Short mmCIF file of C-alpha atoms in Angstrom, two decimals:
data_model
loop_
_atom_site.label_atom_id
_atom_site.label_comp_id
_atom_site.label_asym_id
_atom_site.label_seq_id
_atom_site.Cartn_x
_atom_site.Cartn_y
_atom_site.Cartn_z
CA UNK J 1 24.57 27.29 -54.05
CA UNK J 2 27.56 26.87 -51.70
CA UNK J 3 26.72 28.22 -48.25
CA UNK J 4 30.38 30.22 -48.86
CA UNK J 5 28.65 32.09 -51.74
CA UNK J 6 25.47 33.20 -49.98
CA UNK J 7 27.43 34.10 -46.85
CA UNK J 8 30.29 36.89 -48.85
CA UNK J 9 27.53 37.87 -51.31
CA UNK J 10 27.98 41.74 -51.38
CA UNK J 11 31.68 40.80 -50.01
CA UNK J 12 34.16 41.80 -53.01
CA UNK J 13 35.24 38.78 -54.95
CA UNK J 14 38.38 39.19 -53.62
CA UNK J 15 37.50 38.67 -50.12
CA UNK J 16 35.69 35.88 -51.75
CA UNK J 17 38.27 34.03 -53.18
CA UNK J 18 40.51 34.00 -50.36
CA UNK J 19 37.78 32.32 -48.20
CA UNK J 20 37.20 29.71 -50.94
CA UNK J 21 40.96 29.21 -50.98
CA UNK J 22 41.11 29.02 -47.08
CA UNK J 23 38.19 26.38 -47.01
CA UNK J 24 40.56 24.37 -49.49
CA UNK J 25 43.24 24.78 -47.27
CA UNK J 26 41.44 23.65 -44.00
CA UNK J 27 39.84 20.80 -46.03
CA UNK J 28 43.39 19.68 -47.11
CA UNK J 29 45.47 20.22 -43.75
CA UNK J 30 42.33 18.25 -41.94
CA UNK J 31 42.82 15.66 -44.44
CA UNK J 32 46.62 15.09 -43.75
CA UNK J 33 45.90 14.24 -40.22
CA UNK J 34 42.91 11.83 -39.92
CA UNK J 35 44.96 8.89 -40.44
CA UNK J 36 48.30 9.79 -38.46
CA UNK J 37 46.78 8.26 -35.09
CA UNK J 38 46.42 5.41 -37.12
CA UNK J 39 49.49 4.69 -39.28
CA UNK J 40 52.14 6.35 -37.08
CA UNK J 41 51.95 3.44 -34.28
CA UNK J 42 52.39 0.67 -36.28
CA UNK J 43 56.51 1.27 -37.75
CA UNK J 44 57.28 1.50 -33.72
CA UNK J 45 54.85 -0.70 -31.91
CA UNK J 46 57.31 -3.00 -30.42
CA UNK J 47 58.97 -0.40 -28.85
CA UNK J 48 55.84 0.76 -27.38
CA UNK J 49 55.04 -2.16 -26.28
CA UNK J 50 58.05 -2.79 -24.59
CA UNK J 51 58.49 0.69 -23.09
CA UNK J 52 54.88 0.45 -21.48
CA UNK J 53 54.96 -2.75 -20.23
CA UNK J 54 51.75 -3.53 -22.74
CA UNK J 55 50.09 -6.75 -22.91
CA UNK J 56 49.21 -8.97 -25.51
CA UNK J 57 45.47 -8.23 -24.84
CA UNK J 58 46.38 -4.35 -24.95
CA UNK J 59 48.30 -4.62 -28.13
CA UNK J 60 44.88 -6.00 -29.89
CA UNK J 61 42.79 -3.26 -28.51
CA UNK J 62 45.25 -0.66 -29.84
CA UNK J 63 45.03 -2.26 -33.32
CA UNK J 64 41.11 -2.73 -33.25
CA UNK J 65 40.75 0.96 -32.35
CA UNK J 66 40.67 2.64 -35.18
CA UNK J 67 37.88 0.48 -36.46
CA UNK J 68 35.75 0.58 -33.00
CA UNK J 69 36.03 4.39 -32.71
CA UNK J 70 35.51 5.09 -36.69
CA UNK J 71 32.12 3.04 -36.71
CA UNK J 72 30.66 4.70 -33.15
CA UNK J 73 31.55 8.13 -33.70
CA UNK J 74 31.20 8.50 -36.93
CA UNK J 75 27.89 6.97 -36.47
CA UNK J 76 27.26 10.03 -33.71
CA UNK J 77 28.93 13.25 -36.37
CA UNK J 78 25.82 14.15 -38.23
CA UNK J 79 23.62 14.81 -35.10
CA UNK J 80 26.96 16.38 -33.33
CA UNK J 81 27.42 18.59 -36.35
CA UNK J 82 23.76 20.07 -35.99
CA UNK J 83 23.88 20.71 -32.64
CA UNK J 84 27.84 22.36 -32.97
CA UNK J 85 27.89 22.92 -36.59
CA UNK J 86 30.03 21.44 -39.01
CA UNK J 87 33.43 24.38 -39.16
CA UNK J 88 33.16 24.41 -35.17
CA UNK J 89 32.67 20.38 -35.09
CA UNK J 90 35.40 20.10 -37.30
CA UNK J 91 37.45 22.49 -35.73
CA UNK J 92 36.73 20.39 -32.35
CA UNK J 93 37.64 17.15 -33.55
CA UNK J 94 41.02 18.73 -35.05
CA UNK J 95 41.37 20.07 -31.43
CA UNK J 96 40.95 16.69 -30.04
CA UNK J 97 43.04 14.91 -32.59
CA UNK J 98 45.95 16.89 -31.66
CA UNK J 99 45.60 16.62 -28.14
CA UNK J 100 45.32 13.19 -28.17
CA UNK J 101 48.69 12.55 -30.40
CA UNK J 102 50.50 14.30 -27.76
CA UNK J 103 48.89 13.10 -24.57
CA UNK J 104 49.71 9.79 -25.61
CA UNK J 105 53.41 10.93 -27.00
CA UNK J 106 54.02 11.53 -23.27
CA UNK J 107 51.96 8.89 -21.85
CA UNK J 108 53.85 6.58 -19.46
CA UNK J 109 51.47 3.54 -19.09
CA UNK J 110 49.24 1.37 -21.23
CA UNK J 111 46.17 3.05 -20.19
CA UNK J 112 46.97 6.25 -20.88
CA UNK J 113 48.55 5.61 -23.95
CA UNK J 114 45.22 3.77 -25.05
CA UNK J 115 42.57 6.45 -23.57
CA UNK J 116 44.99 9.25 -25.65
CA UNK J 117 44.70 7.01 -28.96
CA UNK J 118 40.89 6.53 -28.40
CA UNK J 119 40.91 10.61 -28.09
CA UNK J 120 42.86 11.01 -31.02
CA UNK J 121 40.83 8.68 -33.12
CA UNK J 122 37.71 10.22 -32.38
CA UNK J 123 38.81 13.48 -33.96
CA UNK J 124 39.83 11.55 -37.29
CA UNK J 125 36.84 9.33 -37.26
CA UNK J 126 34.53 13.42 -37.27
CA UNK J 127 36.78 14.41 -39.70
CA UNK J 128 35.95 11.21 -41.55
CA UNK J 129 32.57 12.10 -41.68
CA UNK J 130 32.48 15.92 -41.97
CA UNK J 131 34.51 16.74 -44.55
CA UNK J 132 32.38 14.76 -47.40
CA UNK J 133 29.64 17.31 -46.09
CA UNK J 134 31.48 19.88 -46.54
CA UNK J 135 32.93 19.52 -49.39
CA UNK J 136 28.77 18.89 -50.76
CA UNK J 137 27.35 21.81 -48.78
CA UNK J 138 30.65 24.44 -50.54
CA UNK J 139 31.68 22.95 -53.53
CA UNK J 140 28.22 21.05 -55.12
CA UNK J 141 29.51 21.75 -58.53
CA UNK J 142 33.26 20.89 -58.04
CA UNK J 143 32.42 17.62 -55.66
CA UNK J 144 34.63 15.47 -57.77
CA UNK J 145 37.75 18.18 -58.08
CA UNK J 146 37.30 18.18 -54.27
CA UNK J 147 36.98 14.61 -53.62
CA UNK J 148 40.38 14.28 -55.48
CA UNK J 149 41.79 17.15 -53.29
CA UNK J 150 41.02 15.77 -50.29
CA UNK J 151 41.46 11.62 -51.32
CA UNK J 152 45.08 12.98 -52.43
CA UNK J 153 45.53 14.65 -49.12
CA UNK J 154 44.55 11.96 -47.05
CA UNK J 155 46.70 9.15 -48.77
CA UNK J 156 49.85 11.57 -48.44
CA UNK J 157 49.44 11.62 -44.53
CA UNK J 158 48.74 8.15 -44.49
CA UNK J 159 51.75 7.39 -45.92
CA UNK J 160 53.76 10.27 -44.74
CA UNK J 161 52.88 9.29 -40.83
CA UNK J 162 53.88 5.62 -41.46
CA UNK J 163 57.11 6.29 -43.56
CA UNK J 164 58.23 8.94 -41.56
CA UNK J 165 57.95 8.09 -37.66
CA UNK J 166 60.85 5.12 -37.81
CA UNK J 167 63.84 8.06 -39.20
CA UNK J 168 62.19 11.00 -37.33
CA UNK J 169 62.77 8.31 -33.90
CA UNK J 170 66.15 7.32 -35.23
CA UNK J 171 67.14 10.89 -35.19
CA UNK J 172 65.75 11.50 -31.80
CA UNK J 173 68.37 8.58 -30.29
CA UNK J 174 65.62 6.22 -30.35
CA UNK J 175 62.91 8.54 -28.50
CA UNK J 176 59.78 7.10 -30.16
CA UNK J 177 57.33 9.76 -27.61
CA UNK J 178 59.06 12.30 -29.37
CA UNK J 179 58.50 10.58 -32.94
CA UNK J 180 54.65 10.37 -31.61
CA UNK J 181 54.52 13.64 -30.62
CA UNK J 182 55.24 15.59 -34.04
CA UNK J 183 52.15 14.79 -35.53
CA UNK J 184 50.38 16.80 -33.25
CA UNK J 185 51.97 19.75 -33.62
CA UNK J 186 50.53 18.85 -37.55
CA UNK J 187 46.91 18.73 -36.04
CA UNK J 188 47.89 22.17 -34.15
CA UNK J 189 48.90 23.94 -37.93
CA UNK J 190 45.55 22.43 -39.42
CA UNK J 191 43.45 23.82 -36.82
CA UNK J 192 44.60 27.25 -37.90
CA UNK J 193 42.41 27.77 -41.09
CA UNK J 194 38.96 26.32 -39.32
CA UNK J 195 39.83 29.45 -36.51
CA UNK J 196 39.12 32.03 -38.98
CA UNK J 197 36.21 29.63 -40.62
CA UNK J 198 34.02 29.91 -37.58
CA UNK J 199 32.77 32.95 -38.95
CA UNK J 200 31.32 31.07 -42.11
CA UNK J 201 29.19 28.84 -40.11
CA UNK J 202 26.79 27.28 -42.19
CA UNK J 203 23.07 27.42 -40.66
CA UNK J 204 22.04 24.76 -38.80
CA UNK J 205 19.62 22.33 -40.36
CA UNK J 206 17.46 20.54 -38.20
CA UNK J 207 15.14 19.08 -41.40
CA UNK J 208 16.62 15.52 -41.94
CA UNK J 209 14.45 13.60 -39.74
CA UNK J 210 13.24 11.83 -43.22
CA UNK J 211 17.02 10.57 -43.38
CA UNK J 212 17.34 9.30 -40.01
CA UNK J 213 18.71 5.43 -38.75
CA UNK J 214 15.32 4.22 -39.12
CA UNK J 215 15.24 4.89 -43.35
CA UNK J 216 18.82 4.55 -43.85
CA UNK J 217 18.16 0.59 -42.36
CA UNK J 218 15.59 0.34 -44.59
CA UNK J 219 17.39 1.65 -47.49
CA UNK J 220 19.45 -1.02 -50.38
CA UNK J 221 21.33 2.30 -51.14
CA UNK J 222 22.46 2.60 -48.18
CA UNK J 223 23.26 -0.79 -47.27
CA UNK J 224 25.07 -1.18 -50.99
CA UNK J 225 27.01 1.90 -49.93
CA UNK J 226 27.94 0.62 -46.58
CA UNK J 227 28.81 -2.86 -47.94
CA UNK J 228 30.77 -1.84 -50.92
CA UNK J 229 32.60 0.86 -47.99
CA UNK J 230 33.31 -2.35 -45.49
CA UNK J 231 34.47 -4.43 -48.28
CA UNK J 232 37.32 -2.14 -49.53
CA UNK J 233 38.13 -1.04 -46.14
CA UNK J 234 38.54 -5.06 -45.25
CA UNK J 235 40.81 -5.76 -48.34
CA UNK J 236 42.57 -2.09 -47.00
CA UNK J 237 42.87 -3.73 -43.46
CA UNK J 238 43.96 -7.77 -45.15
CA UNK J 239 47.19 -6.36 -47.16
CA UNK J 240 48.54 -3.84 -44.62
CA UNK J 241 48.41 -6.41 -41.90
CA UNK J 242 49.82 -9.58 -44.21
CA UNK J 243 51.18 -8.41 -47.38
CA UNK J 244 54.59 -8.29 -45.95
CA UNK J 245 54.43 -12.04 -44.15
CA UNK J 246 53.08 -12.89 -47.52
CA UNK J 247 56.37 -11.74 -49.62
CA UNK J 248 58.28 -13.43 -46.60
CA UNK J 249 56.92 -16.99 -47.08
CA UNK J 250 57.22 -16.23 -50.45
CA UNK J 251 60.94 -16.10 -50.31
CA UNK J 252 61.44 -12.13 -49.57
CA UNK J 253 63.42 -10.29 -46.93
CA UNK J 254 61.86 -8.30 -43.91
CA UNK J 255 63.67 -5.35 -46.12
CA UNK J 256 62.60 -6.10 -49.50
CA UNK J 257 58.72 -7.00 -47.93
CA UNK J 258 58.93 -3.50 -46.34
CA UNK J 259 60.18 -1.86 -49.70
CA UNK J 260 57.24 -3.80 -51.72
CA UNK J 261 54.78 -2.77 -49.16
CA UNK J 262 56.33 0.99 -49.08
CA UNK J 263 55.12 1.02 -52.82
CA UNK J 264 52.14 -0.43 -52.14
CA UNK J 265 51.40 2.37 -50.00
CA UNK J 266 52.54 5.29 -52.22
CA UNK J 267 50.48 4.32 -55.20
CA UNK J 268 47.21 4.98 -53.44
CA UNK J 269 48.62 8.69 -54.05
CA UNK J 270 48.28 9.06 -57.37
CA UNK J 271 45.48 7.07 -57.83
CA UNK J 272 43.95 8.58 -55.43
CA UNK J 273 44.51 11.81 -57.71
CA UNK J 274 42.78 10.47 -60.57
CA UNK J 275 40.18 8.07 -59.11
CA UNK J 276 37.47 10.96 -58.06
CA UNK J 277 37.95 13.61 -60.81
CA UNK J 278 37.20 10.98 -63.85
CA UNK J 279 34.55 9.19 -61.96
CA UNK J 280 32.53 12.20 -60.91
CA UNK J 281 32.20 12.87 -64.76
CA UNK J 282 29.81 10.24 -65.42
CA UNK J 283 26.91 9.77 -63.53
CA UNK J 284 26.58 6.04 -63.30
CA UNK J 285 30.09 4.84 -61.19
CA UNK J 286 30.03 0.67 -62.29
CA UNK J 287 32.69 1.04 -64.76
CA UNK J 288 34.63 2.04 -62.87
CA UNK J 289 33.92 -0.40 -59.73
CA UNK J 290 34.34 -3.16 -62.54
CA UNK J 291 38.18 -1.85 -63.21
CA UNK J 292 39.52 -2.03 -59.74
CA UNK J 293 37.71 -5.47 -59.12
CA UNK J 294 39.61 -6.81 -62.27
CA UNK J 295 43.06 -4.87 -60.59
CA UNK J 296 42.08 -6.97 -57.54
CA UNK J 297 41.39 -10.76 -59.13
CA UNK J 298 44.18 -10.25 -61.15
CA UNK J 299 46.83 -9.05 -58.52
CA UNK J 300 45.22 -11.77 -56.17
CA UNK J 301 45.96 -14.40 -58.49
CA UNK J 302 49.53 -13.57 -59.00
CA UNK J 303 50.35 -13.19 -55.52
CA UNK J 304 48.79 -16.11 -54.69
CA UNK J 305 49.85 -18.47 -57.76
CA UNK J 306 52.65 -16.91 -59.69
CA UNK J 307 56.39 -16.69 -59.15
CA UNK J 308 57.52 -14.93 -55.65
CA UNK J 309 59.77 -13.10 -58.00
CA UNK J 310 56.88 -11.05 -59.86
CA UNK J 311 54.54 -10.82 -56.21
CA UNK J 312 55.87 -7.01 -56.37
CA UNK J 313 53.80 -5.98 -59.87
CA UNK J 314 50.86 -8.12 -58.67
CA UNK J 315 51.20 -6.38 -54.87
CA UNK J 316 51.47 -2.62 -57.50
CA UNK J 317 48.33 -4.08 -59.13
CA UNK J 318 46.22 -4.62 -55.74
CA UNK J 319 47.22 -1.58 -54.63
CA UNK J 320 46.16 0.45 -57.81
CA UNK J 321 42.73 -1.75 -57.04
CA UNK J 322 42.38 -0.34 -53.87
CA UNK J 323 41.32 2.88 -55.28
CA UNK J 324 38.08 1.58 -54.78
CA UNK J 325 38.28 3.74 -51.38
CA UNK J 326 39.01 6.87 -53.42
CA UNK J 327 35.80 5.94 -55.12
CA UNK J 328 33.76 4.59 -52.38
CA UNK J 329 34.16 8.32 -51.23
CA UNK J 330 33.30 9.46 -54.44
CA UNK J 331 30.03 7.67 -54.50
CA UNK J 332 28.78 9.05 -50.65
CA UNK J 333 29.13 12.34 -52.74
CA UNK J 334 27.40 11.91 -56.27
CA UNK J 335 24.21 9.16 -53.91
CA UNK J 336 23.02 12.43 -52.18
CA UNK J 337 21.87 16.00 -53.75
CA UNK J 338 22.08 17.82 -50.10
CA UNK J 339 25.31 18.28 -47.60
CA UNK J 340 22.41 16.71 -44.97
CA UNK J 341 21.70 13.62 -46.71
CA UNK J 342 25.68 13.20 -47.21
CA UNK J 343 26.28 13.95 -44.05
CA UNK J 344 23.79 10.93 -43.39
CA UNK J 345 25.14 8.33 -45.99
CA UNK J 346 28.48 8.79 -44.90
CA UNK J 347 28.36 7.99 -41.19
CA UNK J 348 26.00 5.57 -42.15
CA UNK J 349 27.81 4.42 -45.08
CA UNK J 350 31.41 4.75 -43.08
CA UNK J 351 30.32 3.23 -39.52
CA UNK J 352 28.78 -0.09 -40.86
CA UNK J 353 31.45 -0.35 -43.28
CA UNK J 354 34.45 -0.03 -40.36
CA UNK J 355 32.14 -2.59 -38.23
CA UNK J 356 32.54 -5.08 -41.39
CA UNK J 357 36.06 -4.68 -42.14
CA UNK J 358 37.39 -4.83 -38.44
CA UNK J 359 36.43 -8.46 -39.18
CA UNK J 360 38.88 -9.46 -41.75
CA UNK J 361 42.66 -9.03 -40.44
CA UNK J 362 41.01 -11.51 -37.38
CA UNK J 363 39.96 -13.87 -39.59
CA UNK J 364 42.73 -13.73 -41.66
CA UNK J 365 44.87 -14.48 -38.97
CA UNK J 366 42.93 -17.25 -37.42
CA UNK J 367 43.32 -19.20 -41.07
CA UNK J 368 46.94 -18.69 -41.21
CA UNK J 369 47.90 -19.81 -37.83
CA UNK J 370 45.53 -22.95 -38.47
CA UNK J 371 46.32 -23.81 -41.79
CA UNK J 372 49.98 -22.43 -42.22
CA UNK J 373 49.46 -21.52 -45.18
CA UNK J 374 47.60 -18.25 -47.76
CA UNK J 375 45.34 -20.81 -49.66
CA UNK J 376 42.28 -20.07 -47.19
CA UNK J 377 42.90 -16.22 -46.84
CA UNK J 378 42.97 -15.86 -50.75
CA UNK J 379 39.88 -18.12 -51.25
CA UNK J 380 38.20 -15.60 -48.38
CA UNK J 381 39.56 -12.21 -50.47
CA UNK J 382 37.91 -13.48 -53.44
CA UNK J 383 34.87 -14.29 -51.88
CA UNK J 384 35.04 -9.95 -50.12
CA UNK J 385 35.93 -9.06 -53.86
CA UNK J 386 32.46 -10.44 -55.15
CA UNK J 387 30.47 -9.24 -52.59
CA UNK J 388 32.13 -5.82 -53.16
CA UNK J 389 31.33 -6.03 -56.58
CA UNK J 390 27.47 -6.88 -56.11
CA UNK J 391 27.82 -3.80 -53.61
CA UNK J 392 29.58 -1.18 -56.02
CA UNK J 393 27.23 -2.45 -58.62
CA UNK J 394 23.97 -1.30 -57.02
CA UNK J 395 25.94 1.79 -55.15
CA UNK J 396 27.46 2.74 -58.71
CA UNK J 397 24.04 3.11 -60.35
CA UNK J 398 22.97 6.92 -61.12
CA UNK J 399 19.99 7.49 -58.45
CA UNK J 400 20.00 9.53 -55.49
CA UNK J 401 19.49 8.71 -51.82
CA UNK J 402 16.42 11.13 -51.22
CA UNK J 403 14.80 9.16 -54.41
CA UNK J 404 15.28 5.50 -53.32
CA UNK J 405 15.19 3.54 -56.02
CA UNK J 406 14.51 5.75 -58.99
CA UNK J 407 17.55 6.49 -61.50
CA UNK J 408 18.76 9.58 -61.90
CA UNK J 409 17.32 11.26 -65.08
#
């Protein structure tokens, strides 16, 4: 029973609806921000770059950022959240988020800018982290309606902060601190909501000393979780980076590259609606791992081998593969039957997973420049793809983490 439920019981229902409908709120406003630290820099990085003076070396620690801070404080939320608990931890890192975006909006060197973005991504990489327990410890019976809500949330403010900051710095005569600085006053409105939620603090649960590091290391759940995570986050991290020097070599414009990869982006919404909600219906998940793996081969293969005039449908059909994160969510959900052992898979789950993607745009990169060509990079996404799909396969089976190894009956 949802911690919610026990807390208003003897409330009217009234009272308890609109603190249902507030957690929904907070859970979707939270989700619209953890990735504008993230995808806001990138439409206006030269400009950054230029205004601050910023290195070569600096420019590569902003991008590898996000992945650093996602895997080490992720890794630290679940202990965090017992110690602060999880509406005032959340609240906190919503706090910080927003702070960050607009210490850095105003920053006027390198460091600063960087220290702000590390401040800012550690309040998306909690948020990362919490809200699957949440949504587990107030909504066990509606996970999957949830996991949609918030999956659909968070791939609108992905692609609203990186489709948005280029016109909203046009319109500001070129001012890209002020184009930084709006999304903060976005982490400022979704702080709001978690205010009044202090007083719903679920009790603190110090009993999860069975689901520490030490069995989580020793756990092929786990691992297949965290593997079948850092896979799909890779692929994620590949196609954002090169898709659009892909369709250039291909015979594309810098515009038409950015339209194809504008699409790209926006299908992970509605996919991201759907993805969650049917999956949660079944209990065993590899169907549906074994759909988006075929979306993958198959858009691979076209973008790789067919005419540069159809790369756009096979660059629609990766993209509709890549709700494999939609589902990789899904699964840190319906692996666990407490909000404590979610809380557990998915900084486990989420922090090895970032420290295995943060590999791939690097590698990626290296091949190009030495080869000049996509032959090795596509030969390396195939190989990800497979091990993603030995990974989804043993995540996808119905079992729980607190029964390793025994199916769900």
């Amino acid at each position: 029973m949802s911690v919610l439920t026990q807390e208003t019981r003897g409330r009217t229902g009234s009272a308890t609806r609109s603190l249902t409908w507030l957690l929904v709120l907070g859970i979707v406003l939270a989700a619209l921000n953890l990735r504008t630290a993230v995808t806001s820099v990138g439409p206006v990085l030269d400009e950054i770059s230029a205004g601050l003076g910023m290195s070569g070396a600096g420019i590569g620690l902003l991008t590898t950022l996000p992945v650093l801070i996602f895997a080490t404080v992720g890794a630290a939320t679940p202990a965090l959240a017992r110690r602060t608990g999880e509406h005032r931890l959340l609240l906190l890192a919503l706090l910080a988020l927003g702070t960050g975006l607009v210490i850095r909006a105003m920053a006027g060197s390198a460091e600063l800018f960087l220290f702000s973005s590390a401040l800012a991504l550690s309040g998306g990489a909690v948020g990362n982290v919490l809200i699957p327990t949440l949504i587990k410890r107030h909504f066990p019976g509606r996970a999957g309606t949830m996991t949609t809500v918030y999956t659909t949330a968070l791939a609108v403010g992905t692609m609203l902060a990186a489709a948005a900051t280029v016109p909203i710095e046009r319109a500001a005569d070129g001012n890209w601190h002020l184009a930084l600085g709006v999304w903060g006053a976005l982490a400022a409105v979704a702080a709001l909501p978690w205010l009044v939620l202090l007083r719903s603090e679920p009790a603190k649960d110090a009993g999860t000393g069975r689901l520490g590091l030490g069995t989580l290391l020793r756990s092929r759940l786990a691992w297949s979780v965290a593997v079948y995570f850092g896979t799909q986050s890779m692929v994620a991290y590949i196609m954002f980076g090169f898709l659009p020097q892909i369709l250039v070599d291909g015979g594309y414009t810098s515009g038409q590259a950015g339209l194809v990869l504008g699409v790209f982006t926006a299908i992970g919404i509605p996919v991201s609606t759907i993805t969650p909600s049917v999956a949660s219906r079944f209990a065993d998940q590899r169907p549906a791992v074994a759909v988006f793996i075929a979306f993958y081969v198959v858009g691979f293969l076209g973008l790789w081998l067919a005419p540069a005039a159809l790369a756009w449908l096979f660059a629609v059909l990766v993209g509709i593969g890549m709700g494999s994160f939609p589902l990789a969510l899904t699964i840190l959900a319906l692996r666990t039957r407490t909000p404590e052992a979610t809380a557990a898979l998915s900084a486990f789950g989420q922090s090895a997973g970032y420290l295995i993607a943060g590999a791939g745009p690097l590698v990626v990169g290296v091949m190009h420049e030495a080869t000049g060509g996509w032959t090795l990079p596509f030969l390396l996404l195939f190989a990800v793809v497979a091990v993603q799909s030995a990974a989804g396969w043993y995540a996808g089976r119905a079992r729980y983490l607190e029964d390793e190894g025994e199916p769900v009956r």
